[in-house]
Amino acid sequence: MEHIIKVTKLTKVFDKTKVAVNEISFKVEKNIIFGLLGPNGSGKTTTQRMLTALLSPTSGQIMIEGTDYKHAGGKILQDIGYVPQKDALYNNLTVWENVDFFFSAYKYEGNRKDRIEEVLNKVDLLDNKNTLAKNLSGGMAKRLSIACAIVHKPKIIFFDEVTMGLDPVAREKIWRLTTELKEHATIVMTTHYMDEAEALCDQLLIMRDGKIIANGSPWEIIKHFDAKNLHDAMVNIKDENA
Amino acid sequence: MLKIAYFELKKLLRDRRWLALIILQPIILLFILGAATIHDPKNIKIAVFSQWKNEYSNQIIQNLQDEKDLKIEILTSEKLLKDGLDKNHYRGGIVIDIKKNESQINGDLLFISNSTVPEISSQAKLLALNSTKKTLADFAAKNLQAKITTQSQAQSKIIQSDLKSKIDTLETNLSKLSLPNEQLTALTKPLQGIEKINLNGFDNLAKPNQIKINESKNTTRKIRYFDFYASAVVMLLVLITCLNMSSASITQERIDGTFERFFVTPYTKTQMIMGKMLTFSVISLIIAFVTIGTLYYVFNASLGPLWLVILITYLTSLSAVAIGLLVSSFTHTIAESIQVSITIFFSCLILTQFIFQTETMHPILTKITWLVPFTYSMQALREVNLLNVGFMDVWQDIAILGGSVIVFISLAIVLLHRKAD
Ligand SMILES: Nc1ncnc2c1ncn2[C@@H]1O[C@H](COP(=O)(O)OP(=O)(O)OP(=O)(O)O)[C@@H](O)[C@H]1O
Ligand SMILES: [Mg+2]
């Protein structure tokens, strides 16, 4: 099996003392949905931010498609899409303009207009293409945020709690979209919804206090904690912690 | 990069209230500005040229040199003096043209003010004219006394005491004299008074009154006091607006999270800064046009060639935007960026010689003012708007401004941390 991401002893220390991520090592296979789980403050966002080159690791190594991140330069960014935990959109630009703007940063062969239309259609925002981002509802903003991250057809997509605050129908839609995306891309996602992780993820990594405490398929994890489902498994982890 | 600039512009133009503020601000401030501050300037550089060498002109120069607030530089030709004034080397110039022959002293004394700094210039004029008038009064008194001693003792005693009071009146009258364009009539009045008490044979004592004091300016423009500030205020308006909008811009993106998102794309920080730079320079061009337009159409202000005024203003705005972006490369909240830009603005207000002139400054601060790029735009704008100078006279200021844009942009690019740690 080919590994698109290989992380070795990755560590991030904030302000010299705050260890947010502590020597974690893992591998992610190509074209799967990889779930990063763990309680609040366990280091999921920090890990994702290092994987998207937004933070430089204090120590450790990140290999993307066999290339060390440190030496990859900006080239690797072409293949990455990131949906941050907080919707990061330009409020004074319309739905279409937001996508167009982020799209403009990437190389793309083919008709850009068609692609934007296609993506907006995918996230169900084509009818709202002229709405200003500041006038979108929470769920719509989230979907726009996703559109901005996938428009350039990245090979690796990072989702940081993309379904947070969405209604069940919208959540369904995103699940379907994520599964579709898996055909051409690898998805690394974080979520606090265990049903979601169980239904979507092929592979899971459970973190606590910056360390990995479990790694495997949802089924393996459930078995490992001797639980009924993933939810119970996670509650067990928290209990152990307390 | 053009795409970045295009969307940036779109974002800004959608903010209607902000746009209205940006355009109204210069108009409102122009109506408020124009008030003056009165200082106590020192070391005012005045050029003096005397056409003839005689005791009268020497004495006038000597007394000017004794004037502690003036710094007199004696030149060898009138041309040197006028050139120096045009190049803004002096705050004023005095041409002394006093001839003396056997029985007559007559001539002119011309004071030329430097139109770029009227308040300093008029202060200098006041000091110079008063000193000259005193000198002339002394001559009159000495002449009078010389004549008196040739009269009989008894006669002279009466005359001397009377004369003394006359000379006192003369001097108080002179010190009260401050109207610049006035001829030296004050001298003649008391002397005429002396004549009235029958000082026979003293009729040629009033000779110094044939020296006329004139004044002129080193420009043909009609300049009001308002113009002195108005000429340069465009620079300040552009400065504060550009500083504020650019210094808040990147910070806003940091807060919204779009900053991080931008840097997950292959866009670079150079592209971000240059893109924003391009947009803001369009906005600041609008501000420059509004301000210069108001000055021109509403206030009928004294302005130089419009393309030159706009060029200097535009470079100023680029420099301000670059400083703003530099600020935003290290500030983390909007409040922080606004505070920093306000501090920069007020420092510039003081340092660019908009209000305070170098004469009133600590010598070290004077040197610092020349490290601030806006001092050069202030200077260039004043010279272009108030004097009859062209591009060749201000190209150095323009070059320094242009250089500062490059320096600040480079610094902003270097100091902008795309990473969050
Ligand atoms: N820039 C920073 N400076 C200092 N500490 C930080 C910074 N970013 C994160 N941390 C700390 O690192 C730890 C991990 O944070 P992180 O955001 O990665 O958690 P998370 O797993 O994403 O949590 P959540 O589920 O709440 O999103 C937290 O204790 C947080 O306070
Ligand atoms: Mg998080």
XYZ file of C-alpha atoms and ligand atoms in Angstrom:
695
model
C 0.000 0.000 0.000
C 1.227 3.454 -0.978
C 1.509 6.057 1.757
C 0.795 9.616 0.734
C 1.605 11.092 4.156
C 4.304 9.822 6.458
C 4.802 11.549 9.795
C 7.737 10.724 12.046
C 8.126 11.917 15.641
C 6.285 15.148 14.901
C 6.396 17.586 17.817
C 5.081 21.095 18.338
C 5.939 23.142 21.386
C 4.256 26.540 21.802
C 5.911 29.281 23.792
C 8.804 26.984 24.770
C 6.738 25.042 27.326
C 3.298 24.193 25.928
C 3.645 20.806 24.219
C 0.652 20.638 21.871
C 1.846 17.683 19.793
C 4.247 15.188 21.298
C 6.365 12.949 19.031
C 3.562 11.484 16.989
C 4.249 9.098 14.088
C 1.707 7.783 11.590
C 1.158 6.973 7.937
C -1.799 7.730 5.729
C -2.649 5.593 2.724
C -3.682 7.067 -0.575
C -7.368 7.733 -1.359
C -8.780 7.006 2.065
C -10.574 9.088 4.625
C -8.297 9.432 7.610
C -9.879 10.558 10.849
C -8.040 12.481 13.559
C -10.021 12.124 16.761
C -9.537 13.182 20.320
C -10.900 15.440 23.027
C -10.684 19.246 22.867
C -7.169 20.525 23.031
C -5.596 17.192 22.152
C -3.596 18.666 19.264
C -5.663 17.806 16.183
C -5.776 21.288 14.712
C -2.113 21.804 15.527
C -1.235 18.595 13.681
C -3.269 19.647 10.657
C -1.679 23.059 10.640
C 1.748 21.482 10.538
C 0.634 19.208 7.701
C -0.554 22.259 5.733
C 2.714 24.110 6.366
C 1.003 26.797 8.417
C 3.085 25.919 11.431
C 6.642 24.729 11.400
C 7.195 21.665 13.556
C 9.460 22.023 16.552
C 10.946 18.679 15.549
C 10.104 15.613 13.510
C 9.561 14.927 9.862
C 6.660 15.142 7.447
C 6.890 13.323 4.115
C 4.253 14.017 1.498
C 4.385 11.679 -1.500
C 7.928 10.762 -0.570
C 9.199 14.342 -0.365
C 10.320 15.925 2.849
C 8.080 18.924 3.556
C 11.026 21.049 4.518
C 12.547 20.755 1.074
C 9.338 20.768 -0.924
C 8.923 24.536 -0.949
C 5.693 25.976 -2.263
C 5.220 23.291 -4.897
C 3.455 20.935 -2.539
C 0.776 23.529 -1.759
C -0.663 23.022 -5.244
C -1.820 19.579 -4.123
C -3.298 20.582 -0.766
C -6.735 21.821 0.207
C -7.577 22.997 3.737
C -10.897 23.741 5.373
C -9.983 25.454 8.641
C -11.921 24.949 11.836
C -13.075 28.558 11.623
C -14.705 29.592 8.331
C -12.104 31.790 6.769
C -13.941 33.681 4.059
C -13.829 37.166 2.615
C -17.055 38.663 3.935
C -17.265 41.373 1.345
C -16.898 39.007 -1.581
C -19.715 36.943 -3.015
C -19.833 33.169 -2.975
C -18.547 33.014 -6.526
C -15.806 35.584 -5.885
C -14.528 33.746 -2.823
C -14.101 30.550 -4.801
C -12.687 32.453 -7.761
C -10.169 34.201 -5.518
C -8.749 31.090 -3.885
C -8.869 29.261 -7.205
C -6.768 32.003 -8.787
C -3.827 30.929 -6.653
C -3.552 27.553 -8.351
C -2.512 26.261 -11.723
C -5.431 24.650 -13.489
C -5.831 23.144 -16.911
C -9.314 23.507 -18.229
C -12.063 26.048 -18.028
C -12.005 27.790 -14.665
C -15.550 29.094 -14.897
C -16.924 25.647 -15.562
C -14.958 24.294 -12.632
C -16.259 26.937 -10.224
C -19.784 26.207 -11.384
C -19.223 22.491 -10.936
C -17.898 22.930 -7.401
C -20.652 25.327 -6.353
C -23.152 22.865 -7.684
C -21.502 20.125 -5.642
C -21.862 22.093 -2.403
C -25.341 23.303 -3.365
C -24.487 26.978 -3.520
C -24.940 27.718 -7.207
C -28.243 29.483 -6.559
C -26.480 31.689 -4.021
C -23.465 32.483 -6.128
C -24.066 36.239 -5.921
C -24.707 36.332 -2.175
C -22.085 38.074 -0.090
C -20.280 35.674 2.219
C -21.250 37.724 5.268
C -24.919 37.098 4.487
C -24.608 33.307 4.413
C -25.971 31.057 7.117
C -23.504 29.029 9.179
C -24.040 25.888 7.150
C -23.794 27.700 3.841
C -20.581 29.373 4.928
C -19.136 25.987 5.824
C -20.050 24.629 2.412
C -18.496 27.645 0.734
C -15.402 27.062 2.818
C -15.256 23.524 1.465
C -15.781 24.730 -2.098
C -12.819 27.089 -1.754
C -10.624 24.230 -0.570
C -11.482 21.680 -3.232
C -11.905 23.809 -6.323
C -8.355 23.204 -7.553
C -8.705 19.393 -7.277
C -6.124 18.867 -4.535
C -4.641 15.448 -3.857
C -4.852 15.833 -0.084
C -7.749 17.592 1.608
C -7.753 18.583 5.273
C -11.135 19.021 6.949
C -11.124 20.492 10.453
C -14.551 19.835 11.946
C -16.397 20.615 8.736
C -19.756 19.309 9.904
C -19.812 21.275 13.131
C -23.076 23.184 13.475
C -24.721 21.725 10.407
C -28.244 20.340 10.233
C -28.626 16.592 9.550
C -29.462 17.116 5.876
C -26.456 19.351 5.300
C -24.312 16.847 7.176
C -25.557 14.035 4.949
C -24.602 16.103 1.932
C -21.122 16.653 3.196
C -20.693 12.990 3.933
C -21.703 12.174 0.382
C -19.375 14.833 -0.947
C -16.493 13.538 1.156
C -17.002 10.020 -0.087
C -17.051 11.324 -3.650
C -13.849 13.249 -3.090
C -12.128 10.087 -1.905
C -12.004 8.847 -5.499
C -9.350 11.368 -6.434
C -7.991 12.550 -3.134
C -6.921 11.601 0.346
C -8.935 13.230 3.101
C -7.615 13.954 6.574
C -10.477 15.057 8.793
C -11.167 15.839 12.407
C -14.583 15.530 13.962
C -16.262 15.206 17.319
C -19.192 13.257 15.831
C -18.405 9.611 16.393
C -21.200 8.360 14.149
C -19.597 10.403 11.404
C -16.156 9.000 12.049
C -17.519 5.495 12.167
C -19.476 5.859 8.944
C -16.907 7.786 6.916
C -13.389 7.021 8.033
C -11.316 4.151 6.776
C -8.570 4.773 9.242
C -8.532 6.548 12.616
C -5.917 8.099 14.830
C -6.915 8.949 18.355
C -4.967 11.633 20.167
C -4.908 12.842 23.724
C -2.655 15.504 25.202
C -0.649 15.594 22.004
C 0.038 11.883 21.979
C -1.375 9.021 19.950
C -3.330 6.597 22.070
C -4.863 4.431 19.365
C -4.505 3.871 15.658
C -6.483 1.646 13.266
C -9.773 1.158 11.456
C -12.957 2.150 13.328
C -13.712 -1.494 13.809
C -10.282 -2.219 15.283
C -10.595 0.702 17.658
C -14.007 -0.366 18.891
C -12.585 -3.815 19.494
C -9.490 -2.423 21.174
C -11.559 -0.575 23.751
C -14.059 -3.408 24.020
C -16.942 -1.029 23.302
C -20.306 -1.194 21.532
C -19.438 1.580 19.143
C -16.934 4.380 18.591
C -18.866 6.749 20.806
C -18.544 4.439 23.787
C -14.902 3.844 22.969
C -14.227 7.600 23.089
C -16.147 8.049 26.301
C -13.990 5.283 27.791
C -10.884 7.203 26.782
C -12.164 10.319 28.510
C -13.031 8.357 31.617
C -9.538 6.905 31.723
C -8.254 10.420 31.426
C -10.326 11.699 34.324
C -1.062 39.389 -8.196
C -3.465 41.426 -10.324
C -6.176 39.025 -9.272
C -5.326 39.637 -5.615
C -5.448 43.360 -6.217
C -8.717 43.068 -8.120
C -10.504 41.181 -5.359
C -8.988 43.376 -2.690
C -10.389 46.405 -4.498
C -13.782 44.733 -4.802
C -13.815 44.057 -1.076
C -12.958 47.638 -0.270
C -15.417 49.163 -2.694
C -18.257 47.115 -1.210
C -17.675 48.822 2.111
C -19.684 51.902 1.216
C -19.628 53.575 4.601
C -15.886 53.255 4.795
C -15.537 54.606 1.276
C -17.717 57.592 2.120
C -15.549 58.281 5.167
C -12.395 58.048 3.134
C -13.669 60.598 0.661
C -15.304 62.918 3.176
C -12.368 62.934 5.574
C -10.046 65.100 3.495
C -12.852 67.524 2.679
C -13.872 67.889 6.307
C -10.315 68.162 7.535
C -9.461 70.764 4.934
C -12.199 72.932 6.324
C -10.841 72.501 9.823
C -7.180 72.943 8.994
C -5.497 76.225 8.298
C -5.095 77.492 11.815
C -1.650 78.682 12.740
C 0.708 78.252 15.644
C 2.996 80.984 16.837
C 6.462 79.971 17.908
C 9.551 81.496 19.207
C 11.941 80.494 16.469
C 15.690 80.618 16.751
C 18.569 80.571 14.302
C 16.487 81.792 11.426
C 18.767 81.773 8.432
C 18.731 85.110 6.650
C 20.854 86.021 3.669
C 22.137 89.591 3.441
C 23.664 91.356 0.521
C 24.804 94.945 0.599
C 25.305 96.847 -2.620
C 27.623 99.438 -1.096
C 30.101 99.479 1.723
C 29.661 102.379 4.086
C 29.183 103.003 7.773
C 25.433 102.886 7.390
C 25.197 99.528 5.685
C 27.922 98.107 7.941
C 26.042 99.242 10.997
C 22.795 97.752 9.756
C 24.522 94.418 9.115
C 26.240 94.579 12.491
C 22.948 95.119 14.244
C 21.315 92.315 12.275
C 24.126 90.038 13.362
C 23.573 91.058 16.962
C 19.934 90.009 16.692
C 20.135 86.751 18.642
C 17.358 84.895 16.854
C 18.730 85.564 13.409
C 21.533 83.702 11.734
C 22.955 86.100 9.187
C 24.829 84.931 6.147
C 26.481 87.669 4.103
C 26.485 87.009 0.399
C 28.456 88.626 -2.386
C 25.735 89.117 -4.948
C 22.032 89.656 -5.216
C 21.779 86.730 -7.589
C 23.256 84.360 -5.005
C 20.712 85.622 -2.519
C 17.750 85.118 -4.832
C 18.950 81.676 -5.921
C 19.403 80.663 -2.305
C 15.875 81.741 -1.524
C 14.497 79.843 -4.480
C 16.310 76.752 -3.306
C 14.837 77.216 0.131
C 18.240 77.689 1.752
C 17.180 80.807 3.620
C 14.061 81.834 5.440
C 14.408 85.350 4.078
C 16.771 87.727 2.341
C 17.758 91.377 2.779
C 19.176 93.513 0.018
C 20.720 96.701 1.351
C 21.165 99.472 -1.136
C 22.271 102.518 0.857
C 24.490 105.112 -0.719
C 26.272 107.900 1.056
C 27.756 110.987 -0.416
C 28.881 114.262 1.118
C 25.596 115.527 2.419
C 23.123 112.807 1.615
C 22.336 109.289 2.616
C 19.666 107.532 0.643
C 18.707 104.202 -0.740
C 16.524 101.146 -0.254
C 16.361 98.159 1.987
C 14.509 95.202 0.522
C 13.266 92.293 2.557
C 12.424 89.161 0.565
C 10.371 86.551 2.394
C 10.620 82.857 1.744
C 7.157 81.817 0.698
C 7.447 78.224 1.791
C 7.518 79.176 5.452
C 5.597 82.419 5.917
C 5.402 82.306 9.675
C 9.153 81.911 10.149
C 9.753 84.380 7.398
C 7.513 87.014 8.925
C 9.127 86.502 12.300
C 12.497 87.089 10.667
C 11.153 90.110 8.846
C 9.931 91.627 12.073
C 13.296 91.144 13.758
C 15.244 92.401 10.773
C 13.117 95.465 10.164
C 13.070 96.482 13.798
C 16.826 96.129 13.984
C 17.229 98.232 10.850
C 14.874 100.889 12.082
C 16.746 101.134 15.346
C 19.990 101.509 13.462
C 18.550 104.330 11.412
C 17.169 105.998 14.515
C 20.651 105.855 16.062
C 22.100 107.531 13.009
C 19.510 110.241 13.195
C 20.226 110.773 16.856
C 24.004 110.827 16.339
C 23.713 113.260 13.481
C 21.574 115.429 15.589
C 24.022 115.358 18.456
C 26.969 116.057 16.178
C 25.246 119.186 15.005
C 24.294 120.175 18.498
C 27.857 120.130 19.790
C 28.772 122.731 17.206
C 26.210 125.112 18.700
C 26.825 127.279 21.717
C 26.878 125.578 25.125
C 23.828 127.351 26.508
C 21.812 126.762 23.441
C 22.814 123.139 23.225
C 21.795 122.383 26.809
C 18.229 123.314 26.186
C 18.247 121.530 22.887
C 19.905 118.404 24.307
C 17.338 117.858 26.998
C 14.559 118.455 24.559
C 16.274 116.258 22.054
C 16.641 113.458 24.523
C 12.927 113.256 25.068
C 12.417 113.445 21.325
C 14.795 110.578 20.770
C 13.022 108.555 23.428
C 9.705 109.122 21.710
C 11.369 108.224 18.483
C 12.582 104.929 19.819
C 9.310 103.948 21.423
C 7.532 104.808 18.227
C 9.956 102.699 16.307
C 9.602 99.707 18.554
C 5.849 99.874 18.192
C 6.227 99.914 14.489
C 5.427 96.534 13.041
C 3.569 97.208 9.855
C 5.891 95.654 7.308
C 5.214 97.701 4.247
C 5.386 101.003 5.955
C 8.062 103.420 5.001
C 10.206 104.870 7.656
C 7.778 107.666 8.385
C 8.186 107.239 12.106
C 11.641 108.678 11.818
C 10.489 111.808 10.124
C 7.685 112.592 12.533
C 9.735 113.237 15.668
C 12.341 115.063 13.636
C 9.670 117.264 12.206
C 8.628 117.818 15.788
C 12.171 118.960 16.558
C 12.028 121.373 13.684
C 8.926 122.867 15.150
C 10.764 123.942 18.256
C 13.010 126.037 16.071
C 16.134 124.027 15.787
C 17.530 126.288 13.137
C 19.984 124.822 10.709
C 19.083 121.249 11.397
C 17.046 120.887 8.275
C 19.358 118.308 6.725
C 19.287 116.047 9.767
C 16.390 114.089 8.521
C 18.404 112.570 5.751
C 18.149 108.913 6.854
C 14.440 109.072 6.238
C 15.183 108.921 2.603
C 15.980 105.273 3.108
C 12.919 103.327 2.184
C 12.151 99.881 3.469
C 10.461 97.653 0.951
C 9.616 93.998 0.897
C 8.853 91.334 -1.613
C 8.424 87.558 -1.933
C 10.438 85.039 -3.845
C 7.464 83.947 -5.885
C 5.031 85.595 -8.214
C 2.110 83.663 -6.746
C -0.485 85.206 -4.573
C -0.038 83.223 -1.386
C -2.343 83.351 1.583
C -1.511 82.092 5.026
C -3.867 79.173 4.381
C -1.792 78.041 1.415
C 1.197 77.367 3.580
C -0.684 74.559 5.332
C -2.963 73.630 2.485
C -0.038 72.996 0.181
C 1.208 70.210 2.363
C -1.968 68.976 3.998
C -2.682 66.657 1.112
C 0.356 64.694 2.217
C -0.983 64.280 5.757
C -4.428 63.228 4.608
C -2.983 60.621 2.310
C -0.626 59.492 5.056
C -3.232 58.870 7.739
C -5.749 57.222 5.439
C -3.239 54.944 3.769
C -1.623 54.019 7.060
C -4.943 53.112 8.624
C -6.359 51.124 5.778
C -3.223 49.137 5.093
C -2.200 48.523 8.678
C -5.636 47.146 9.503
C -5.879 45.141 6.328
C -3.590 42.208 7.022
C -4.580 42.233 10.675
C -8.226 41.867 9.676
C -7.270 38.864 7.577
C -5.445 37.362 10.521
C -8.557 37.748 12.652
C -10.907 36.369 9.988
C -8.583 33.439 9.381
C -8.289 34.273 5.692
C -4.635 35.064 6.314
C -3.877 31.412 7.082
C -6.070 30.234 4.300
C -4.260 32.480 1.856
C -0.986 30.872 2.819
C -2.241 27.336 2.345
C -2.490 28.320 -1.326
C 0.639 28.697 -3.459
C 0.339 32.464 -3.189
C 3.388 34.037 -1.573
C 3.737 36.854 0.901
C 5.318 39.000 -1.785
C 2.181 38.556 -3.854
C -0.037 39.390 -0.898
C 1.855 42.575 -0.112
C 2.205 43.666 -3.707
C -1.446 42.905 -4.433
C -2.603 44.951 -1.476
C -0.127 47.649 -2.360
C -1.628 47.928 -5.827
C -5.179 48.180 -4.513
C -4.405 50.687 -1.834
C -2.507 52.837 -4.229
C -5.637 53.032 -6.369
C -7.632 54.111 -3.320
C -5.016 56.620 -2.327
C -4.998 58.051 -5.810
C -8.708 58.673 -5.318
C -7.967 60.374 -1.997
C -5.264 62.462 -3.630
C -7.640 63.557 -6.377
C -10.405 64.418 -3.934
C -8.067 66.440 -1.745
C -6.305 68.235 -4.558
C -9.654 68.811 -6.270
C -11.108 70.381 -3.124
C -8.039 72.554 -2.704
C -8.261 73.652 -6.291
C -11.986 74.172 -6.778
C -13.173 75.144 -3.310
C -10.202 76.952 -1.846
C -8.493 78.149 -4.992
C -5.248 77.162 -3.309
C -1.837 77.888 -4.675
C -0.833 74.698 -6.500
C 2.108 73.823 -8.701
C 1.886 71.782 -11.890
C -0.874 69.273 -11.158
C 0.966 66.243 -12.521
C 3.881 66.985 -10.218
C 1.626 67.492 -7.189
C -0.133 64.220 -7.967
C 3.145 62.384 -8.532
C 4.514 63.473 -5.153
C 1.216 62.680 -3.442
C 1.049 59.282 -5.096
C 4.578 58.359 -4.018
C 3.733 59.548 -0.529
C 0.704 57.288 -0.467
C 2.749 54.323 -1.659
C 5.260 54.931 1.081
C 2.465 55.204 3.661
C 0.811 52.013 2.422
C 4.150 50.251 2.610
C 4.638 51.438 6.197
C 1.091 50.346 7.016
C 1.725 46.905 5.608
C 4.944 46.807 7.557
C 2.973 47.632 10.706
C 0.400 44.960 9.973
C 3.129 42.418 9.529
C 3.703 42.441 13.262
C 0.440 43.612 14.864
C -2.170 41.112 15.968
C -5.317 43.109 16.635
C -7.021 45.982 14.843
C -6.746 48.148 17.947
C -3.024 47.510 18.002
C -2.555 48.432 14.336
C -4.625 51.573 14.621
C -2.714 52.625 17.710
C 0.600 52.108 15.954
C -0.481 53.992 12.855
C -1.778 56.878 14.917
C 1.541 57.049 16.741
C 3.366 57.054 13.421
C 1.022 59.706 12.091
C 1.534 62.058 15.007
C 5.286 61.569 14.924
C 5.192 62.469 11.254
C 3.025 65.488 11.974
C 5.788 66.793 14.206
C 8.777 65.483 12.290
C 7.833 66.496 8.778
C 7.932 70.205 9.644
C 4.255 70.583 8.903
C 3.729 72.601 12.065
C 7.084 72.942 13.689
C 10.053 74.185 11.776
C 13.628 73.106 12.306
C 14.386 76.429 13.998
C 12.391 75.392 17.042
C 13.739 71.852 17.210
C 16.408 70.157 19.234
C 19.376 69.686 16.885
C 19.184 65.904 17.130
C 15.517 65.933 16.243
C 16.292 68.117 13.248
C 18.566 65.386 11.963
C 15.897 62.767 12.600
C 13.367 64.674 10.524
C 15.496 64.016 7.483
C 15.214 60.283 8.078
C 11.445 60.481 7.676
C 10.510 60.122 4.002
C 7.453 62.326 4.434
C 9.669 65.267 5.295
C 10.772 65.136 1.682
C 7.235 65.018 0.358
C 6.302 67.893 2.642
C 9.257 69.883 1.394
C 8.661 69.007 -2.250
C 4.945 69.803 -2.031
C 5.604 73.152 -0.422
C 8.204 74.085 -2.958
C 6.091 72.956 -5.889
C 2.913 74.556 -4.610
C 4.323 77.784 -3.248
C 7.419 78.536 -5.283
C 7.841 78.476 -9.003
C 9.847 75.279 -9.075
C 9.599 72.379 -11.451
C 10.514 68.718 -11.527
C 14.244 69.397 -11.761
C 14.175 71.254 -8.453
C 12.456 68.486 -6.520
C 13.666 65.342 -8.255
C 15.879 64.469 -5.299
C 12.924 64.568 -2.912
C 10.967 62.434 -5.343
C 13.828 59.951 -5.646
C 14.106 59.629 -1.869
C 10.358 59.055 -1.603
C 10.487 56.411 -4.302
C 13.406 54.766 -2.539
C 11.501 54.726 0.724
C 8.647 52.855 -0.957
C 11.051 50.122 -2.028
C 12.696 49.968 1.397
C 9.412 49.726 3.333
C 7.856 47.203 0.946
C 10.920 45.003 1.187
C 10.890 45.273 4.961
C 7.197 44.412 5.057
C 7.761 41.372 2.885
C 10.705 40.227 4.978
C 8.975 40.808 8.304
C 5.591 39.366 7.397
C 5.390 35.972 9.026
C 3.174 33.706 7.041
C 3.441 31.102 9.732
C 1.426 31.487 12.867
C 4.258 30.749 15.280
N -0.811 29.344 18.753
C -0.834 28.689 19.922
N -0.125 29.139 20.969
C -0.133 28.488 22.148
N -0.811 27.378 22.382
C -1.556 26.852 21.394
C -1.607 27.502 20.105
N -2.424 26.769 19.310
C -2.857 25.735 20.065
N -2.339 25.785 21.308
C -2.567 24.805 22.389
O -2.256 23.535 21.890
C -3.168 22.588 22.372
C -3.771 21.814 21.196
O -4.620 22.680 20.492
P -5.405 22.237 19.193
O -6.092 23.427 18.656
O -4.486 21.523 18.297
O -6.495 21.214 19.799
P -7.656 20.460 19.045
O -7.371 19.026 19.233
O -7.798 20.934 17.668
O -8.908 20.870 19.931
P -10.447 21.123 19.504
O -11.083 19.805 19.439
O -10.974 21.917 20.632
O -10.431 21.840 18.220
C -4.200 23.333 23.186
O -3.897 23.157 24.535
C -4.032 24.769 22.782
O -4.283 25.608 23.867
Mg -9.270 21.907 16.635
